[in-house]
PDB file of C-alpha atoms in Angstrom:
ATOM      1  CA  MET A   1     173.926  64.035 167.299  1.00 52.00           C
ATOM      2  CA  SER A   2     174.853  66.829 169.720  1.00 74.00           C
ATOM      3  CA  TRP A   3     172.212  68.574 171.816  1.00 72.00           C
ATOM      4  CA  THR A   4     172.785  71.756 169.777  1.00 80.00           C
ATOM      5  CA  ARG A   5     171.976  69.996 166.516  1.00 82.00           C
ATOM      6  CA  LEU A   6     169.068  68.184 168.126  1.00 85.00           C
ATOM      7  CA  GLY A   7     167.624  71.491 169.329  1.00 85.00           C
ATOM      8  CA  ALA A   8     168.088  73.057 165.896  1.00 88.00           C
ATOM      9  CA  VAL A   9     166.303  70.139 164.225  1.00 91.00           C
ATOM     10  CA  ALA A  10     163.470  70.309 166.780  1.00 90.00           C
ATOM     11  CA  ILE A  11     162.968  74.055 166.230  1.00 91.00           C
ATOM     12  CA  PHE A  12     162.998  73.678 162.455  1.00 92.00           C
ATOM     13  CA  ALA A  13     160.566  70.731 162.498  1.00 93.00           C
ATOM     14  CA  ALA A  14     158.152  72.393 164.939  1.00 91.00           C
ATOM     15  CA  ALA A  15     158.180  75.625 162.933  1.00 90.00           C
ATOM     16  CA  MET A  16     157.553  73.854 159.623  1.00 92.00           C
ATOM     17  CA  LEU A  17     154.727  71.769 161.073  1.00 90.00           C
ATOM     18  CA  THR A  18     153.080  74.872 162.525  1.00 88.00           C
ATOM     19  CA  MET A  19     153.474  77.065 159.464  1.00 89.00           C
ATOM     20  CA  GLY A  20     152.522  74.303 157.051  1.00 85.00           C
ATOM     21  CA  SER A  21     149.250  73.846 158.922  1.00 83.00           C
ATOM     22  CA  PHE A  22     148.287  77.515 158.665  1.00 81.00           C
ATOM     23  CA  HIS A  23     148.622  77.994 154.909  1.00 77.00           C
ATOM     24  CA  GLN A  24     145.423  78.896 153.092  1.00 72.00           C
ATOM     25  CA  GLU A  25     144.306  79.310 149.500  1.00 69.00           C
ATOM     26  CA  HIS A  26     143.535  83.014 149.733  1.00 71.00           C
ATOM     27  CA  THR A  27     146.112  85.351 148.234  1.00 79.00           C
ATOM     28  CA  THR A  28     146.610  89.100 147.957  1.00 85.00           C
ATOM     29  CA  TRP A  29     147.430  91.452 145.118  1.00 88.00           C
ATOM     30  CA  ASN A  30     151.026  91.679 146.319  1.00 89.00           C
ATOM     31  CA  VAL A  31     151.500  87.907 146.457  1.00 90.00           C
ATOM     32  CA  ASN A  32     149.739  87.386 143.133  1.00 92.00           C
ATOM     33  CA  SER A  33     152.025  89.915 141.466  1.00 93.00           C
ATOM     34  CA  ARG A  34     155.113  88.002 142.602  1.00 93.00           C
ATOM     35  CA  MET A  35     153.661  84.621 141.677  1.00 93.00           C
ATOM     36  CA  ALA A  36     152.525  85.884 138.263  1.00 94.00           C
ATOM     37  CA  LEU A  37     156.133  86.853 137.531  1.00 96.00           C
ATOM     38  CA  VAL A  38     157.281  83.345 138.486  1.00 96.00           C
ATOM     39  CA  PHE A  39     154.668  81.747 136.238  1.00 96.00           C
ATOM     40  CA  ALA A  40     155.430  84.079 133.319  1.00 96.00           C
ATOM     41  CA  VAL A  41     159.184  83.429 133.442  1.00 97.00           C
ATOM     42  CA  VAL A  42     158.843  79.638 133.687  1.00 96.00           C
ATOM     43  CA  GLU A  43     155.850  79.073 131.411  1.00 95.00           C
ATOM     44  CA  ARG A  44     156.454  81.740 128.765  1.00 94.00           C
ATOM     45  CA  GLY A  45     160.058  82.874 129.183  1.00 94.00           C
ATOM     46  CA  THR A  46     159.051  86.511 129.663  1.00 95.00           C
ATOM     47  CA  PHE A  47     158.878  89.085 132.455  1.00 96.00           C
ATOM     48  CA  ALA A  48     155.494  90.340 131.221  1.00 95.00           C
ATOM     49  CA  ILE A  49     152.590  89.011 133.309  1.00 94.00           C
ATOM     50  CA  ASP A  50     149.903  89.575 130.644  1.00 93.00           C
ATOM     51  CA  GLY A  51     147.112  87.035 131.000  1.00 90.00           C
ATOM     52  CA  TYR A  52     147.838  86.215 134.622  1.00 90.00           C
ATOM     53  CA  ASP A  53     146.844  89.499 136.261  1.00 89.00           C
ATOM     54  CA  GLY A  54     143.270  90.257 135.206  1.00 85.00           C
ATOM     55  CA  ASP A  55     140.208  90.020 137.429  1.00 86.00           C
ATOM     56  CA  ARG A  56     139.217  86.751 135.748  1.00 87.00           C
ATOM     57  CA  ASP A  57     142.738  85.364 135.446  1.00 87.00           C
ATOM     58  CA  ILE A  58     144.389  82.968 137.892  1.00 88.00           C
ATOM     59  CA  LEU A  59     146.398  85.625 139.759  1.00 90.00           C
ATOM     60  CA  PRO A  60     144.426  88.890 139.741  1.00 91.00           C
ATOM     61  CA  THR A  61     146.442  91.846 140.974  1.00 92.00           C
ATOM     62  CA  MET A  62     146.675  95.620 140.891  1.00 93.00           C
ATOM     63  CA  ASP A  63     150.334  95.587 141.961  1.00 91.00           C
ATOM     64  CA  LYS A  64     151.513  95.970 138.394  1.00 92.00           C
ATOM     65  CA  ALA A  65     152.724  98.489 135.860  1.00 93.00           C
ATOM     66  CA  LEU A  66     151.912  98.979 132.177  1.00 92.00           C
ATOM     67  CA  TYR A  67     154.881  99.540 129.859  1.00 92.00           C
ATOM     68  CA  ASN A  68     155.060  99.443 126.085  1.00 92.00           C
ATOM     69  CA  GLY A  69     151.769  97.574 125.798  1.00 90.00           C
ATOM     70  CA  HIS A  70     152.614  94.885 128.360  1.00 93.00           C
ATOM     71  CA  VAL A  71     151.889  94.398 132.050  1.00 94.00           C
ATOM     72  CA  TYR A  72     154.718  93.845 134.537  1.00 95.00           C
ATOM     73  CA  SER A  73     154.947  93.169 138.248  1.00 93.00           C
ATOM     74  CA  HIS A  74     156.230  96.236 140.085  1.00 91.00           C
ATOM     75  CA  THR A  75     157.115  94.426 143.313  1.00 89.00           C
ATOM     76  CA  VAL A  76     160.668  93.838 144.537  1.00 89.00           C
ATOM     77  CA  PHE A  77     161.667  90.596 142.857  1.00 91.00           C
ATOM     78  CA  GLY A  78     163.657  88.572 145.422  1.00 93.00           C
ATOM     79  CA  VAL A  79     160.778  86.219 146.209  1.00 94.00           C
ATOM     80  CA  SER A  80     160.100  85.674 142.517  1.00 95.00           C
ATOM     81  CA  LEU A  81     163.793  85.022 141.874  1.00 95.00           C
ATOM     82  CA  LEU A  82     163.748  82.159 144.369  1.00 95.00           C
ATOM     83  CA  GLY A  83     160.394  80.917 143.125  1.00 96.00           C
ATOM     84  CA  VAL A  84     161.490  80.510 139.488  1.00 97.00           C
ATOM     85  CA  PRO A  85     163.751  77.437 139.925  1.00 97.00           C
ATOM     86  CA  VAL A  86     161.261  75.901 142.362  1.00 97.00           C
ATOM     87  CA  TYR A  87     158.359  76.232 139.944  1.00 97.00           C
ATOM     88  CA  ALA A  88     160.551  75.080 137.038  1.00 97.00           C
ATOM     89  CA  ALA A  89     161.350  71.917 139.015  1.00 97.00           C
ATOM     90  CA  MET A  90     157.645  71.389 139.730  1.00 96.00           C
ATOM     91  CA  ARG A  91     156.807  71.721 136.038  1.00 95.00           C
ATOM     92  CA  ALA A  92     159.586  69.309 135.088  1.00 96.00           C
ATOM     93  CA  THR A  93     158.347  66.788 137.665  1.00 95.00           C
ATOM     94  CA  GLY A  94     154.801  67.083 136.356  1.00 94.00           C
ATOM     95  CA  ARG A  95     155.923  66.475 132.766  1.00 93.00           C
ATOM     96  CA  LEU A  96     158.069  63.530 133.841  1.00 93.00           C
ATOM     97  CA  PHE A  97     155.209  61.767 135.604  1.00 93.00           C
ATOM     98  CA  GLY A  98     152.437  62.996 133.303  1.00 92.00           C
ATOM     99  CA  PHE A  99     150.331  65.207 135.566  1.00 91.00           C
ATOM    100  CA  GLU A 100     149.490  68.879 136.042  1.00 91.00           C
ATOM    101  CA  TRP A 101     149.883  70.477 139.469  1.00 93.00           C
ATOM    102  CA  PRO A 102     146.649  72.099 140.716  1.00 92.00           C
ATOM    103  CA  LEU A 103     147.032  75.846 141.177  1.00 89.00           C
ATOM    104  CA  ARG A 104     146.501  75.545 144.954  1.00 88.00           C
ATOM    105  CA  TRP A 105     149.465  73.144 145.213  1.00 91.00           C
ATOM    106  CA  LYS A 106     151.657  75.355 143.046  1.00 92.00           C
ATOM    107  CA  ILE A 107     151.004  78.280 145.380  1.00 90.00           C
ATOM    108  CA  TYR A 108     151.392  76.116 148.480  1.00 91.00           C
ATOM    109  CA  VAL A 109     154.814  74.788 147.481  1.00 93.00           C
ATOM    110  CA  LEU A 110     156.026  78.235 146.427  1.00 93.00           C
ATOM    111  CA  ARG A 111     154.844  79.699 149.731  1.00 91.00           C
ATOM    112  CA  MET A 112     156.602  76.979 151.714  1.00 93.00           C
ATOM    113  CA  VAL A 113     159.900  77.437 149.890  1.00 95.00           C
ATOM    114  CA  CYS A 114     159.809  81.244 149.652  1.00 93.00           C
ATOM    115  CA  ALA A 115     158.430  82.032 153.119  1.00 93.00           C
ATOM    116  CA  SER A 116     158.019  79.149 155.563  1.00 94.00           C
ATOM    117  CA  ILE A 117     161.364  77.397 155.100  1.00 95.00           C
ATOM    118  CA  PRO A 118     163.308  80.704 155.345  1.00 95.00           C
ATOM    119  CA  ALA A 119     161.357  81.543 158.520  1.00 95.00           C
ATOM    120  CA  ALA A 120     162.198  78.159 160.062  1.00 95.00           C
ATOM    121  CA  VAL A 121     165.878  78.602 159.165  1.00 96.00           C
ATOM    122  CA  SER A 122     165.789  82.080 160.719  1.00 95.00           C
ATOM    123  CA  LEU A 123     164.467  80.702 164.008  1.00 95.00           C
ATOM    124  CA  VAL A 124     167.292  78.175 164.135  1.00 95.00           C
ATOM    125  CA  LEU A 125     169.877  80.883 163.423  1.00 95.00           C
ATOM    126  CA  ILE A 126     168.503  83.164 166.151  1.00 94.00           C
ATOM    127  CA  TRP A 127     168.539  80.282 168.635  1.00 93.00           C
ATOM    128  CA  LEU A 128     172.138  79.387 167.770  1.00 93.00           C
ATOM    129  CA  MET A 129     173.303  82.987 168.043  1.00 93.00           C
ATOM    130  CA  MET A 130     171.577  83.393 171.422  1.00 93.00           C
ATOM    131  CA  ILE A 131     173.329  80.286 172.723  1.00 92.00           C
ATOM    132  CA  GLN A 132     176.654  81.516 171.370  1.00 89.00           C
ATOM    133  CA  SER A 133     176.041  84.750 173.272  1.00 89.00           C
ATOM    134  CA  GLY A 134     175.641  82.824 176.536  1.00 89.00           C
ATOM    135  CA  ALA A 135     171.881  82.284 176.785  1.00 90.00           C
ATOM    136  CA  ALA A 136     170.586  79.072 178.341  1.00 90.00           C
ATOM    137  CA  PRO A 137     169.204  76.785 175.569  1.00 87.00           C
ATOM    138  CA  ARG A 138     165.682  76.534 177.040  1.00 88.00           C
ATOM    139  CA  ARG A 139     165.420  80.272 177.624  1.00 91.00           C
ATOM    140  CA  ALA A 140     166.733  80.904 174.139  1.00 91.00           C
ATOM    141  CA  MET A 141     164.112  78.568 172.693  1.00 90.00           C
ATOM    142  CA  PHE A 142     161.372  80.338 174.656  1.00 92.00           C
ATOM    143  CA  GLY A 143     162.627  83.709 173.445  1.00 91.00           C
ATOM    144  CA  VAL A 144     162.639  82.537 169.828  1.00 92.00           C
ATOM    145  CA  ALA A 145     159.081  81.183 170.157  1.00 91.00           C
ATOM    146  CA  VAL A 146     157.783  84.424 171.684  1.00 92.00           C
ATOM    147  CA  ALA A 147     159.497  86.603 169.075  1.00 89.00           C
ATOM    148  CA  PHE A 148     158.049  84.546 166.246  1.00 90.00           C
ATOM    149  CA  ALA A 149     154.549  83.708 167.441  1.00 88.00           C
ATOM    150  CA  GLY A 150     154.006  87.041 169.161  1.00 89.00           C
ATOM    151  CA  SER A 151     154.608  89.220 166.106  1.00 88.00           C
ATOM    152  CA  LEU A 152     153.532  89.675 162.503  1.00 88.00           C
ATOM    153  CA  TRP A 153     156.497  87.532 161.502  1.00 89.00           C
ATOM    154  CA  PHE A 154     154.415  84.393 161.960  1.00 89.00           C
ATOM    155  CA  GLY A 155     151.637  85.633 159.702  1.00 86.00           C
ATOM    156  CA  TYR A 156     154.060  86.669 156.985  1.00 88.00           C
ATOM    157  CA  SER A 157     155.753  83.267 157.127  1.00 91.00           C
ATOM    158  CA  THR A 158     152.759  81.599 155.473  1.00 89.00           C
ATOM    159  CA  ILE A 159     152.402  83.902 152.450  1.00 88.00           C
ATOM    160  CA  ALA A 160     154.854  84.677 149.659  1.00 87.00           C
ATOM    161  CA  MET A 161     155.736  88.146 150.913  1.00 89.00           C
ATOM    162  CA  PRO A 162     159.367  89.288 151.066  1.00 90.00           C
ATOM    163  CA  TYR A 163     159.792  89.618 154.821  1.00 91.00           C
ATOM    164  CA  SER A 164     160.606  86.031 155.833  1.00 92.00           C
ATOM    165  CA  LEU A 165     163.088  85.641 153.003  1.00 93.00           C
ATOM    166  CA  GLY A 166     164.732  89.000 153.706  1.00 93.00           C
ATOM    167  CA  ILE A 167     165.000  88.237 157.422  1.00 94.00           C
ATOM    168  CA  ALA A 168     166.559  84.849 156.672  1.00 95.00           C
ATOM    169  CA  ALA A 169     169.154  86.401 154.369  1.00 95.00           C
ATOM    170  CA  CYS A 170     170.036  89.096 156.947  1.00 94.00           C
ATOM    171  CA  LEU A 171     170.332  86.551 159.754  1.00 95.00           C
ATOM    172  CA  GLY A 172     172.411  84.246 157.577  1.00 95.00           C
ATOM    173  CA  ALA A 173     174.849  87.077 156.885  1.00 95.00           C
ATOM    174  CA  THR A 174     174.940  88.010 160.584  1.00 94.00           C
ATOM    175  CA  TYR A 175     175.562  84.398 161.633  1.00 93.00           C
ATOM    176  CA  LEU A 176     178.489  84.084 159.222  1.00 93.00           C
ATOM    177  CA  LEU A 177     179.901  87.401 160.407  1.00 90.00           C
ATOM    178  CA  LEU A 178     179.696  86.546 164.111  1.00 88.00           C
ATOM    179  CA  ASP A 179     180.511  82.814 163.903  1.00 80.00           C
ATOM    180  CA  PRO A 180     182.920  82.193 166.814  1.00 72.00           C
ATOM    181  CA  ALA A 181     184.246  79.042 165.141  1.00 72.00           C
ATOM    182  CA  ALA A 182     185.770  81.119 162.359  1.00 72.00           C
ATOM    183  CA  SER A 183     189.082  82.651 163.405  1.00 75.00           C
ATOM    184  CA  ARG A 184     189.211  85.142 160.544  1.00 81.00           C
ATOM    185  CA  LEU A 185     187.088  86.544 157.750  1.00 83.00           C
ATOM    186  CA  THR A 186     188.024  84.585 154.639  1.00 87.00           C
ATOM    187  CA  THR A 187     187.310  85.701 151.098  1.00 90.00           C
ATOM    188  CA  ARG A 188     184.737  82.938 150.666  1.00 91.00           C
ATOM    189  CA  ARG A 189     182.900  83.857 153.861  1.00 91.00           C
ATOM    190  CA  ALA A 190     182.991  87.562 153.002  1.00 93.00           C
ATOM    191  CA  LEU A 191     181.540  86.752 149.580  1.00 95.00           C
ATOM    192  CA  ALA A 192     178.739  84.721 151.172  1.00 95.00           C
ATOM    193  CA  ILE A 193     177.967  87.556 153.596  1.00 95.00           C
ATOM    194  CA  GLY A 194     177.853  90.062 150.745  1.00 95.00           C
ATOM    195  CA  LEU A 195     175.617  87.867 148.605  1.00 96.00           C
ATOM    196  CA  LEU A 196     173.188  87.274 151.466  1.00 95.00           C
ATOM    197  CA  GLY A 197     173.096  90.995 152.251  1.00 93.00           C
ATOM    198  CA  GLY A 198     172.497  91.836 148.608  1.00 94.00           C
ATOM    199  CA  PHE A 199     169.777  89.230 148.309  1.00 94.00           C
ATOM    200  CA  ALA A 200     168.056  90.700 151.381  1.00 93.00           C
ATOM    201  CA  MET A 201     167.970  94.033 149.567  1.00 92.00           C
ATOM    202  CA  ILE A 202     166.187  92.600 146.522  1.00 91.00           C
ATOM    203  CA  CYS A 203     163.691  90.883 148.814  1.00 89.00           C
ATOM    204  CA  ASP A 204     162.648  93.975 150.714  1.00 79.00           C
ATOM    205  CA  LEU A 205     164.221  97.402 150.255  1.00 65.00           C
ATOM    206  CA  ILE A 206     163.001  98.395 153.712  1.00 57.00           C
TER     207      ILE A 206
END
């Protein structure tokens, strides 16, 4: 394994260990709205979040809209879009082995996949791009650590908000666009860049 790959693996592992240790059970209206949409699609096959959103329900939220007698999440849906196949796989695993996931573990796994893993991937991409631009590996690693730990990015990497996922999609598109190993912009790479850019938009319109 080359030192570049070794450094990338080390950054990813350190980031995941750190973020995974800081997750907590508490959620917010915004997160609950996104998670309620995931649960509704997988469990009931509907976009309506009725029964999940009330003060005494499992995911109370005021980030919602009432339309035609039903309640819907009014948040940008990129996080929920990624969460649907993840939660569907969790449900299938539970049925296969005959157990029900506790709510805290459902939220934990969804947070890891929708926020923490994208954040860890983003840190690796930034490090690689800094090295490609001529930065010394150790200085690049220090810069990545300061940018992440010294900003709100770290806090948002442990909750299912759209920022980590949107950042990861933007950085993925940028990495593909600037990749020095690619001599020209192929149709496949252009398609990947466009899809990542579009996905970033449905994560966070900002």
